[in-house]
Short mmCIF file of C-alpha atoms and ligand atoms in Angstrom, two decimals:
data_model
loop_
_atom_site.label_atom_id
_atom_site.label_comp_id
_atom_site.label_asym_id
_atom_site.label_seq_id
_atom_site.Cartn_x
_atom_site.Cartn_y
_atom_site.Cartn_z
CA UNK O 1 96.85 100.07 128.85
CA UNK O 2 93.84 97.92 128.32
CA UNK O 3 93.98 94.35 128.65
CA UNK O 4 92.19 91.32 127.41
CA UNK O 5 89.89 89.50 129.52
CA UNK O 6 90.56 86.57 129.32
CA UNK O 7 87.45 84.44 130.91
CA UNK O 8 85.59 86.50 128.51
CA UNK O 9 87.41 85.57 125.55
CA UNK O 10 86.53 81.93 126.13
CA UNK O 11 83.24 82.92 126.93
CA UNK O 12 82.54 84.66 123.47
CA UNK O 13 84.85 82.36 121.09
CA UNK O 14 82.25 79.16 122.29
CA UNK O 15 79.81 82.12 121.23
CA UNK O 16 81.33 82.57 118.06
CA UNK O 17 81.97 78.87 117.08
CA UNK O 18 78.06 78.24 117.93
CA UNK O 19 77.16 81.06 115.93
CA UNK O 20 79.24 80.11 112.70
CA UNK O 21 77.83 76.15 112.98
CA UNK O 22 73.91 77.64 113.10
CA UNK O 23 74.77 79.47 110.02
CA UNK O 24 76.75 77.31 107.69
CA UNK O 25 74.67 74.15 107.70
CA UNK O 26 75.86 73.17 104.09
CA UNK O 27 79.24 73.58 104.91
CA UNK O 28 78.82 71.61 108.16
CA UNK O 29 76.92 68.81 105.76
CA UNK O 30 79.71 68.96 103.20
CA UNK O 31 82.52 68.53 105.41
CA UNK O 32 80.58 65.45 107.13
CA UNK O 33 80.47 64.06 103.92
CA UNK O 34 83.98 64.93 102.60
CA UNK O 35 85.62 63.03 105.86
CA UNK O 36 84.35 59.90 104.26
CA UNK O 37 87.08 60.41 101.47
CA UNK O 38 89.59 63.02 102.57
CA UNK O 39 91.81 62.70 105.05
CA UNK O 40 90.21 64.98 107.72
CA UNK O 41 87.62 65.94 105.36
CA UNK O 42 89.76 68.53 102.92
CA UNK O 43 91.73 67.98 100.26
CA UNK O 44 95.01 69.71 101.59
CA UNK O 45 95.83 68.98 105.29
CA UNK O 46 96.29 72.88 105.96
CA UNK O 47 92.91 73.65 105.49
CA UNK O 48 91.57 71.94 109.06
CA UNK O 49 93.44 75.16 110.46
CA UNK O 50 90.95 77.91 109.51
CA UNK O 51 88.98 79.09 112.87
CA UNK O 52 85.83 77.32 113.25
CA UNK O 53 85.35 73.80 113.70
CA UNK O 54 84.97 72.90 110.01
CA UNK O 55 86.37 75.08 107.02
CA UNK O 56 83.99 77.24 104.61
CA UNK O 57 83.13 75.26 101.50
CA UNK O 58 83.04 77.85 98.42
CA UNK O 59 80.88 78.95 96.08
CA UNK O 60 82.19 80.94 93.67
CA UNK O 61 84.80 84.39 93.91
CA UNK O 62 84.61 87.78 91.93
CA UNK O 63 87.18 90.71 92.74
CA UNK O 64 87.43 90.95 95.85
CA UNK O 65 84.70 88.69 97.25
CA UNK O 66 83.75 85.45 97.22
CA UNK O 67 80.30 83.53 98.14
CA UNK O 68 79.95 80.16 100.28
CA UNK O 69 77.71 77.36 99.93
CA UNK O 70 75.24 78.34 102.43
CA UNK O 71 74.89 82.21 100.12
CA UNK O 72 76.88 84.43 102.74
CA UNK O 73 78.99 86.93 100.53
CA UNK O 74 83.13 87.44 102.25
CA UNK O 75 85.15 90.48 101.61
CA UNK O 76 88.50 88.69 100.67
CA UNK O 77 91.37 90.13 102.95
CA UNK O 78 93.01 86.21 102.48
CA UNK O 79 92.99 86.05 98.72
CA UNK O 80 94.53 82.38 98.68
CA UNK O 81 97.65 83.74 100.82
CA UNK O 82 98.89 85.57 98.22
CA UNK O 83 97.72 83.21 95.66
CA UNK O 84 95.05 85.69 94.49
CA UNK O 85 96.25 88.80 95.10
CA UNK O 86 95.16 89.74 91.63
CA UNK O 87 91.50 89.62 93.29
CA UNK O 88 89.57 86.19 91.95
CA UNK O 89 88.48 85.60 87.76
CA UNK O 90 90.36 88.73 86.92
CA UNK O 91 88.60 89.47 83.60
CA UNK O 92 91.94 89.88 81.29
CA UNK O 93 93.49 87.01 83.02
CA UNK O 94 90.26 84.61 82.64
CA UNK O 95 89.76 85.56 78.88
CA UNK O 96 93.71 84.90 78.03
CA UNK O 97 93.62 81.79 80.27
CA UNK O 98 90.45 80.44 78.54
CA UNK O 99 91.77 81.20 75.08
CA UNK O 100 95.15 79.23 75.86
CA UNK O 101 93.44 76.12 77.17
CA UNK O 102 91.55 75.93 73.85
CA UNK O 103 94.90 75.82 72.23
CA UNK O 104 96.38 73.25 74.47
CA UNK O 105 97.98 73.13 77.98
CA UNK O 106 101.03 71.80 78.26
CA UNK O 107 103.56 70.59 75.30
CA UNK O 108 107.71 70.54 76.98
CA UNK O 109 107.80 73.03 74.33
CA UNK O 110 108.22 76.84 74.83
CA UNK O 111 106.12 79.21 73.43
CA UNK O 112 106.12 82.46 72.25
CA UNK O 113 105.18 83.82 75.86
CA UNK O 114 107.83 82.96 77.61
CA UNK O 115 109.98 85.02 75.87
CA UNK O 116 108.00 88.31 76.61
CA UNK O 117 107.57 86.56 80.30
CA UNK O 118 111.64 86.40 80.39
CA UNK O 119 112.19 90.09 78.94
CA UNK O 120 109.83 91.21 81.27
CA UNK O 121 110.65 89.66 84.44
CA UNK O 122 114.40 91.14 84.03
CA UNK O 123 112.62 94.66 83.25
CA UNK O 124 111.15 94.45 87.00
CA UNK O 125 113.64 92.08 88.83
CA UNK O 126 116.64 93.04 87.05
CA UNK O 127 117.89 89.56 86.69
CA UNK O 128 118.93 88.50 83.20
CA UNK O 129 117.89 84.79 83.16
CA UNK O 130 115.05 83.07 84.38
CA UNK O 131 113.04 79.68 84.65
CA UNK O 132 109.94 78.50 85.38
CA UNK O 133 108.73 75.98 87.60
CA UNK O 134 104.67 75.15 89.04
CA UNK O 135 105.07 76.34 92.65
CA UNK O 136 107.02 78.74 94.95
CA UNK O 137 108.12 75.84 96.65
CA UNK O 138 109.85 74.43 93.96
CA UNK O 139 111.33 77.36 92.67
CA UNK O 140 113.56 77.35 95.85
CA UNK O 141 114.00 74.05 95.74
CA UNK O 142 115.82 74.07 92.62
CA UNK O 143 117.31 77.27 93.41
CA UNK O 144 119.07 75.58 96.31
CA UNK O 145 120.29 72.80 94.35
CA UNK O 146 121.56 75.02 91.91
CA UNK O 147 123.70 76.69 94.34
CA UNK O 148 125.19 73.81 95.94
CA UNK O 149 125.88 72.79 92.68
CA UNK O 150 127.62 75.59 91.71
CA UNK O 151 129.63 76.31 95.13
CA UNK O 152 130.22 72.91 96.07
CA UNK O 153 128.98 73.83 99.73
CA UNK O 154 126.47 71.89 101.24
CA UNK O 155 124.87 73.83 103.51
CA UNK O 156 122.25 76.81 103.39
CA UNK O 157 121.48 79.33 105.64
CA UNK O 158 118.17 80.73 106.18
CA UNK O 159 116.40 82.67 109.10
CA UNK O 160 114.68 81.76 111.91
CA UNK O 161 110.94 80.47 111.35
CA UNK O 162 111.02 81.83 107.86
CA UNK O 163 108.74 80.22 105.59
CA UNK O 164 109.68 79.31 101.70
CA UNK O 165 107.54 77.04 101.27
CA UNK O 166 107.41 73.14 101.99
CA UNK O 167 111.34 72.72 101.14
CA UNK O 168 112.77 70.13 103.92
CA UNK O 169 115.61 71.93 104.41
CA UNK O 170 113.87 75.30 105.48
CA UNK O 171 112.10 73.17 108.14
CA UNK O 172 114.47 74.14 110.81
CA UNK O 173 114.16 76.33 113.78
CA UNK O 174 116.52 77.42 116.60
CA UNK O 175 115.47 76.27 120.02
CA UNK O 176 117.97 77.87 122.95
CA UNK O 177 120.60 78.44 120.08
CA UNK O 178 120.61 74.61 118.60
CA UNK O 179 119.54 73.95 115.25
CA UNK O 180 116.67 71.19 114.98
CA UNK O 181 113.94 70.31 113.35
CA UNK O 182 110.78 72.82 113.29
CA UNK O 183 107.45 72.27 115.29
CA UNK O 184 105.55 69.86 113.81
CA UNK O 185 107.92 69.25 110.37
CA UNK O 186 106.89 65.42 109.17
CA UNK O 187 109.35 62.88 108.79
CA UNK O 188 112.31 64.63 107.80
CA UNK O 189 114.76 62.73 105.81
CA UNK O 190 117.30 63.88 107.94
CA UNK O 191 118.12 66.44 111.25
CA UNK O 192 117.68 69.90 109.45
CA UNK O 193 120.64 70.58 111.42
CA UNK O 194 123.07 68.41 109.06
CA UNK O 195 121.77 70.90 105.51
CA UNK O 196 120.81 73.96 107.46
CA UNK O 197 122.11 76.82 109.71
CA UNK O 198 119.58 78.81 111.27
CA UNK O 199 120.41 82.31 112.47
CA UNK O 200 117.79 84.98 113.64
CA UNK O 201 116.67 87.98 111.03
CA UNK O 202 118.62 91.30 111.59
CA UNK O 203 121.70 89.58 113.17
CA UNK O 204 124.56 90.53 111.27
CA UNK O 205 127.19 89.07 113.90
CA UNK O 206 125.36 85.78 113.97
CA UNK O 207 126.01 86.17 110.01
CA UNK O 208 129.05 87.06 109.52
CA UNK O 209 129.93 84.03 112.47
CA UNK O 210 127.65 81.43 110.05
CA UNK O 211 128.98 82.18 106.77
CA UNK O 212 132.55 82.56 107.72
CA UNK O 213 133.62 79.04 107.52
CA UNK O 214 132.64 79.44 103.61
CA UNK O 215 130.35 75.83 103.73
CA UNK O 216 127.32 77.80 102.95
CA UNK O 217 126.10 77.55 99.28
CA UNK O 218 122.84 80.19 99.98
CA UNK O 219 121.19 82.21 102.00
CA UNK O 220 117.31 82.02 100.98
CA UNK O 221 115.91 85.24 102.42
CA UNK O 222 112.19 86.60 102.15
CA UNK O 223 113.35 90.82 101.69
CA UNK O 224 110.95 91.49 104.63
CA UNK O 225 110.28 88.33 106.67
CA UNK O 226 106.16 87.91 106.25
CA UNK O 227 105.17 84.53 107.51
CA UNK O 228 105.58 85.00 111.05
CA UNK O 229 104.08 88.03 110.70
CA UNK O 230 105.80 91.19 109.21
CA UNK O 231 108.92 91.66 110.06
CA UNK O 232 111.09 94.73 108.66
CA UNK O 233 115.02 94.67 108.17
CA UNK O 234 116.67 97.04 110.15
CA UNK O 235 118.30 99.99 108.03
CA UNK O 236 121.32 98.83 106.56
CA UNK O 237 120.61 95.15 107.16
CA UNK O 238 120.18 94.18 103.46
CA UNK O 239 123.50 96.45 102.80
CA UNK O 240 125.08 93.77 104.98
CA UNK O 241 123.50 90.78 104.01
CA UNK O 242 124.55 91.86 100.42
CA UNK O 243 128.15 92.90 101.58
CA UNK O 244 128.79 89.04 103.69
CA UNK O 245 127.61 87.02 101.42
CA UNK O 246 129.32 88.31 98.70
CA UNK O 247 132.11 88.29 100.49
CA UNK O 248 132.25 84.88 101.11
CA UNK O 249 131.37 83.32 97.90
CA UNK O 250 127.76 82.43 99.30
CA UNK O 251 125.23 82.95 96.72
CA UNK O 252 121.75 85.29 98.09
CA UNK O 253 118.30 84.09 97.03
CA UNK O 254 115.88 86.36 97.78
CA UNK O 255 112.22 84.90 97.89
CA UNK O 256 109.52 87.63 96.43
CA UNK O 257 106.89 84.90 96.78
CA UNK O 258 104.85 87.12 99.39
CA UNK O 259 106.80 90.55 99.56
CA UNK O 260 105.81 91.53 95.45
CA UNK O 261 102.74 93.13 97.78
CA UNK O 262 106.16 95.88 97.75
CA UNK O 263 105.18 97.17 94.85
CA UNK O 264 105.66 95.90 90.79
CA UNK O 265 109.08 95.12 91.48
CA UNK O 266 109.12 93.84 94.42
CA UNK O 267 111.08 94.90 97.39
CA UNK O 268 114.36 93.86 95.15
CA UNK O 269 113.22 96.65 92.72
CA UNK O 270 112.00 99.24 95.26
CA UNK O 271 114.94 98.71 97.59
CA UNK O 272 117.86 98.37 94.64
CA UNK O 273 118.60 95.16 96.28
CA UNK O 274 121.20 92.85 93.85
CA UNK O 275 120.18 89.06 94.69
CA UNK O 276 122.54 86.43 92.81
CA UNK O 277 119.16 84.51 92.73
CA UNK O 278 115.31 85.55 92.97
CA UNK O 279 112.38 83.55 93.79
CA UNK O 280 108.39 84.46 92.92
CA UNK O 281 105.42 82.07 92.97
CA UNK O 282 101.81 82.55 94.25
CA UNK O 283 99.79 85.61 92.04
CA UNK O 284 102.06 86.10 89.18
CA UNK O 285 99.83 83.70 87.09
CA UNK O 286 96.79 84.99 88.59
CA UNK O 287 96.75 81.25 90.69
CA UNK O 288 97.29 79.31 87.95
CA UNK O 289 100.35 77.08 89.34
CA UNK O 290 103.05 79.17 88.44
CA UNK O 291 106.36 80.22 89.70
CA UNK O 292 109.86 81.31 88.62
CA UNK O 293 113.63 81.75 89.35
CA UNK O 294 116.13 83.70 88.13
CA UNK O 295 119.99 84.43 88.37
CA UNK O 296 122.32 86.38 87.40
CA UNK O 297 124.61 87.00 84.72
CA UNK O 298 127.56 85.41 86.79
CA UNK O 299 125.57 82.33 88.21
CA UNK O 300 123.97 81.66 85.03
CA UNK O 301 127.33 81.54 83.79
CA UNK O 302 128.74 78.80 85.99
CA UNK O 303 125.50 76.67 85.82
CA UNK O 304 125.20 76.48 81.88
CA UNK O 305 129.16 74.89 83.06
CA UNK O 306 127.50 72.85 85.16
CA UNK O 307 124.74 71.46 83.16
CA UNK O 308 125.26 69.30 79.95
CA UNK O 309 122.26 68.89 77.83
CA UNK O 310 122.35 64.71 77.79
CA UNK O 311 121.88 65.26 81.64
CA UNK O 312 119.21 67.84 81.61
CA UNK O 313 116.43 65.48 82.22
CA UNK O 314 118.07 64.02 85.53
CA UNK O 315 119.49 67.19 87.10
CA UNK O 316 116.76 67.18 89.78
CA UNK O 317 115.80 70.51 88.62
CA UNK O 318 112.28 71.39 86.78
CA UNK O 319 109.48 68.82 85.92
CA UNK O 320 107.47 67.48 82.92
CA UNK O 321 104.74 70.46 83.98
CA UNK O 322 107.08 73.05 84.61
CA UNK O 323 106.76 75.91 81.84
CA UNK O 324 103.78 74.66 80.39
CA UNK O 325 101.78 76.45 78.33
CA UNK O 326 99.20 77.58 80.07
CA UNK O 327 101.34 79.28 83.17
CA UNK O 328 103.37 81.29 80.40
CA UNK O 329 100.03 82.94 78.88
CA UNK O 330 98.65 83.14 82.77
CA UNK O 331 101.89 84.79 83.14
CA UNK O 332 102.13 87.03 80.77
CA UNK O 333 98.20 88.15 80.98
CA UNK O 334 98.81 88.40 84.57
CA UNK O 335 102.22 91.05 84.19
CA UNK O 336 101.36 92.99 81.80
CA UNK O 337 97.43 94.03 82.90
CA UNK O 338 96.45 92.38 85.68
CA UNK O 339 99.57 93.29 88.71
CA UNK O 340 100.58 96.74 86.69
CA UNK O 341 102.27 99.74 88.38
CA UNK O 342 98.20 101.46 88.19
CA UNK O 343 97.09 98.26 90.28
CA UNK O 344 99.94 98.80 93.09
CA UNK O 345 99.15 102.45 92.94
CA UNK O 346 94.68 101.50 94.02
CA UNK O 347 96.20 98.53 96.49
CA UNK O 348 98.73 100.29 98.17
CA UNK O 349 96.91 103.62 99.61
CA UNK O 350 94.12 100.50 100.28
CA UNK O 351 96.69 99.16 102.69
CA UNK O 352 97.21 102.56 104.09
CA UNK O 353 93.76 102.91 105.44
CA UNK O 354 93.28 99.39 106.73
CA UNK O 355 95.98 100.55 108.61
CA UNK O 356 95.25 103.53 109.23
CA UNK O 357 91.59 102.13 110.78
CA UNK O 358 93.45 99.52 113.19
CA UNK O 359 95.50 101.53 114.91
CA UNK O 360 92.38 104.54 115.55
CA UNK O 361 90.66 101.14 117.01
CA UNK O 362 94.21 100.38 118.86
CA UNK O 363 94.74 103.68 120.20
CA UNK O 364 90.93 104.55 121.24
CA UNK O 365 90.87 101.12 123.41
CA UNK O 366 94.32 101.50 124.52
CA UNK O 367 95.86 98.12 123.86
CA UNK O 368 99.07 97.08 123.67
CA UNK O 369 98.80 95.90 120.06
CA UNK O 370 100.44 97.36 117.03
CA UNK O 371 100.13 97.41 112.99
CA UNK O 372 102.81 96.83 110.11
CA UNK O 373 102.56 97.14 106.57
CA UNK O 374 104.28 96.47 103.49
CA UNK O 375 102.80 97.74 100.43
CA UNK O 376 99.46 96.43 100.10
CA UNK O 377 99.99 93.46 103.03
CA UNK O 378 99.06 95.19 106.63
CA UNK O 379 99.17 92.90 109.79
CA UNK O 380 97.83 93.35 113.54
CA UNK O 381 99.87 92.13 116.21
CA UNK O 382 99.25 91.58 119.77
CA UNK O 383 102.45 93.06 121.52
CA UNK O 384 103.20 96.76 121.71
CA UNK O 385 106.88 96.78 120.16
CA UNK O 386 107.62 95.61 116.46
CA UNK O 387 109.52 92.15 116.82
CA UNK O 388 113.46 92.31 115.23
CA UNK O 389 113.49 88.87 114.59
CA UNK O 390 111.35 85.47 114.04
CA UNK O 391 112.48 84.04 117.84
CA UNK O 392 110.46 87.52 119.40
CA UNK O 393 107.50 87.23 116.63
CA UNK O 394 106.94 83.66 117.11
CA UNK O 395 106.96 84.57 121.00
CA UNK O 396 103.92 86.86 120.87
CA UNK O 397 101.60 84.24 119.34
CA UNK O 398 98.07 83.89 121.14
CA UNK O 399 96.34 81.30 119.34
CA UNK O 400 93.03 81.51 121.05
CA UNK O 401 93.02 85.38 120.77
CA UNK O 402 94.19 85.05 117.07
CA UNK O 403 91.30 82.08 116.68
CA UNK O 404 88.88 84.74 118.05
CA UNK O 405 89.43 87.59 115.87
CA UNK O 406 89.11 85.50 112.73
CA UNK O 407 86.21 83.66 113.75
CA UNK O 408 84.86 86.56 114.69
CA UNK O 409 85.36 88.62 111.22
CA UNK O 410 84.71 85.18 109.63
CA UNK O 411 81.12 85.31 110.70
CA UNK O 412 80.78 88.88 110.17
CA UNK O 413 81.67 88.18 106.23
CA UNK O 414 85.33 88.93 106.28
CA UNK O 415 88.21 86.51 106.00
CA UNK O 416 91.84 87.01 107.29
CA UNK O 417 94.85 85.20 106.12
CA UNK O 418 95.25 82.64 108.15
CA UNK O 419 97.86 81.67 110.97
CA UNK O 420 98.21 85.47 111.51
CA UNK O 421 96.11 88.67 111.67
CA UNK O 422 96.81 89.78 107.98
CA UNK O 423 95.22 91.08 104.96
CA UNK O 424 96.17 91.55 101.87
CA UNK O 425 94.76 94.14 99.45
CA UNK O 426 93.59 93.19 95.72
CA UNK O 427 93.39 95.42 92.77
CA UNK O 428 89.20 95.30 92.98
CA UNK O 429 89.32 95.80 96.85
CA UNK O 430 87.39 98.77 97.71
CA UNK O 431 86.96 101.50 100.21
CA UNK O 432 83.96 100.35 101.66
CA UNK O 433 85.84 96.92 101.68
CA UNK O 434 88.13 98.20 104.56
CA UNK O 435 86.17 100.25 105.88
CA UNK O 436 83.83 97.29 106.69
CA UNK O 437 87.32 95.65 108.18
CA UNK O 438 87.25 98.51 110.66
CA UNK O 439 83.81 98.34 111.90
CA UNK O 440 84.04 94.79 112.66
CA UNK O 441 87.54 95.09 114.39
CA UNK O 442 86.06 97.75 116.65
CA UNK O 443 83.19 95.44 117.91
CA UNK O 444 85.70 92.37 118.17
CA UNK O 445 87.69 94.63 120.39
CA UNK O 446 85.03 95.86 122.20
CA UNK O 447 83.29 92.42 123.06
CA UNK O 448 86.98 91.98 124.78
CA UNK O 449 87.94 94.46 126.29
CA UNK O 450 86.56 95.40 129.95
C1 LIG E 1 107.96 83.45 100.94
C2 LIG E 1 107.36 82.19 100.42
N1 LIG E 1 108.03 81.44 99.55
C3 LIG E 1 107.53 80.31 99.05
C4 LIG E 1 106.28 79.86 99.42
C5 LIG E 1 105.74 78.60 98.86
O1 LIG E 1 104.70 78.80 97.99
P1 LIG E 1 103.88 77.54 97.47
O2 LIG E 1 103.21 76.95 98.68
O3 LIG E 1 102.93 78.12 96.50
O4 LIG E 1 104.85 76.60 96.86
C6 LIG E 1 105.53 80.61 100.34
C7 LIG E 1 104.20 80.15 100.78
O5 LIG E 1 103.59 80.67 101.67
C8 LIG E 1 106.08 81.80 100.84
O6 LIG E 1 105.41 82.55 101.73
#
């Protein structure tokens, strides 16, 4: 097995950083200026992450692609995290989304598309009622509240360093066994260990142990874990999850946010999974803030019980933005020709040869590094076994190698998502797209290896 030099790495990543300030000196100028009025120069605190030692200012996107200020053209392999996995200005979307602004955003009145948004969301999820709220986030956010409601448990269970979104109680990892609070989680109202057990993904004794005590309301589960990397359930694991919680009254929320990259229906549609509750976000409005939930027949049963229309307004649950109109006809454009079954069937076979193109690079160095893919999502990591669970995944992150490879790609016209070694494929992403991907992985490998 190769290995990694590591004096080298440092070597070429002070390379790399030079390299990408000489070339975006508009960026570099607009960032100076923007840390006069943003904190840290950017308007969302996450975006100081990116490698490089100030974040790309943007142009413009098409597709695929997108241009900076300083006129160098990316291939997309990011798309927002998810947010634009339709590929950017899809042309149905952008003419429908145009047409409803004209008419008027937002009215706390529903319109006529959110009843073929309802219809069709229980034609791919399966679940028969929905809601719709702005962001992923706050989808599960009111999911969970929902579900204590309805149980009268306090407590949820979720997995360890999942990622739903910024909901406090999800901000929780296990550290020798103990529940606290995760790395770097701001001012928590509380210890996430008083609202949250935290258990590690494929564990089913460490599941059946947690729920048994029947003081969990929900488990809030991603189908495939995806934001510490990818992380597949072991066979039969959902056939478990499904079997415990059900067993003991706990209600299962399964997040789609990320893992709709399954296919149309998600991994709940391509796997026959039977979530009480169901969670998307991100691309199904083609990034127009967008998100829904939805329940089944049984659950929606006990929270119309639950919910008397004089209290509506103070439940906690939805906002004065929520279901506007504008994220119904994004919605609706979005389903029914933007994210089709003909899209999946381009993205997916996409995915296949971005993988496919890795792993010749992989094997022809010899490193100890591996792919994983789900649907059109595909992932590098830099450990030679697939991890079972988020402690192990978490455990192989190299942030300076992982800083490397993007910066490296970055200045080569290629962005990766972020925080990991992922891409995600859009529906105008092209051959030569990945094929580009694997050129410039082979000469970031190379300029490492010995
Ligand atoms: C699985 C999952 N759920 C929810 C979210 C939250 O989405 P948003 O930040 O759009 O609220 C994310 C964001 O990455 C996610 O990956």
């Amino acid at each position: 097995m190769a290995s990694i030099d590591r004096a080298r790495l440092y070597e070429q990543l002070t390379q790399e950083e030079r390299r990408f300030v000489d070339t975006h000196p508009r960026s570099r100028e607009l960032f100076e200026r923007a840390k006069k009025s943003l904190l840290a120069g950017v308007p969302m605190n996450w975006m100081v992450r990116w490698a490089g030692p100030f974040p790309v200012f943007v142009k413009g996107g098409q597709g695929a692609h997108f241009t900076d200020v300083d006129g160098h053209d990316y291939i997309d392999l990011c798309l927002g995290d998810t947010g634009a996995m339709t590929g950017h200005a899809p042309a149905a979307a952008v003419e429908a989304i145009a047409a409803q602004i004209r008419h008027g955003v937002t009215f706390m009145l529903p319109s006529e598309d959110a009843v073929w948004v309802g219809e069709e969301l229980t034609r791919r999820f399966g679940l028969p009622y929905w809601q719709v709220a702005l962001t992923a986030t706050d989808a599960n956010r009111f999911s969970l509240r929902l579900a204590r409601e309805i149980t009268q448990r306090s407590k949820i269970l979720v997995f360890n360093y999942c990622y739903h979104g910024t909901v406090d109680e999800t901000f929780a990892t296990l550290n020798e066994g103990i529940v606290g609070s995760r790395h770097g989680n701001l001012g928590p109202q509380v210890n996430p260990s008083v609202t949250t057990k935290v258990i590690e993904f494929n564990d089913i004794p460490a599941l059946e142990a947690a729920l048994a005590p029947g003081d969990v309301a929900a488990v809030l589960a991603e189908p495939v874990m995806t934001n510490i990397g990818i992380i597949h359930p072991d066979p039969g694991y959902h056939d478990a999850l499904r079997e415990i919680t059900r067993r003991t009254g706990t209600i299962l929320i399964i997040d789609e946010t990320h893992t709709i990259c399954t296919g149309p229906g998600g991994y709940t549609q391509a796997y026959h999974l039977q979530p009480d509750m169901f969670v998307i976000g991100k691309p199904i409005a083609s990034g127009i803030p967008a998100a829904v939930y939805g329940m089944s027949e049984e659950v929606a049963e006990r929270v119309r019980a639950h919910t008397p229309i004089e209290d509506s307004d103070t439940s906690g649950i939805g906002g004065t933005l929520s279901g506007n109109a504008l994220s119904l006809a994004a919605m609706h454009v979005t389903l029914e020709r933007v994210l089709t079954p003909e899209a999946f069937n381009r993205m997916i076979p996409l995915a296949e040869r971005f993988e496919l193109g890795v792993e010749e690079v992989i094997e022809e160095y010899e490193l100890p590094w591996i792919v994983k893919r789900l649907g059109c999502r595909a992932e590098y990591w830099f450990r030679p076994t697939p991890p079972r669970n988020g402690g192990e995944a978490a455990a192989a992150i190299d942030f300076d190698l992982d800083r490397y490879m993007h910066l490296f790609a970055l200045n080569r016209g290629i962005l990766m998502t972020p925080f990991h070694n992922m891409a995600l494929i859009s529906p105008s992403t092209s051959e030569a797209d990945i094929d580009q991907h694997t050129r410039v992985f082979r000469e970031a490998v190379r300029s490492l290896v010995a």
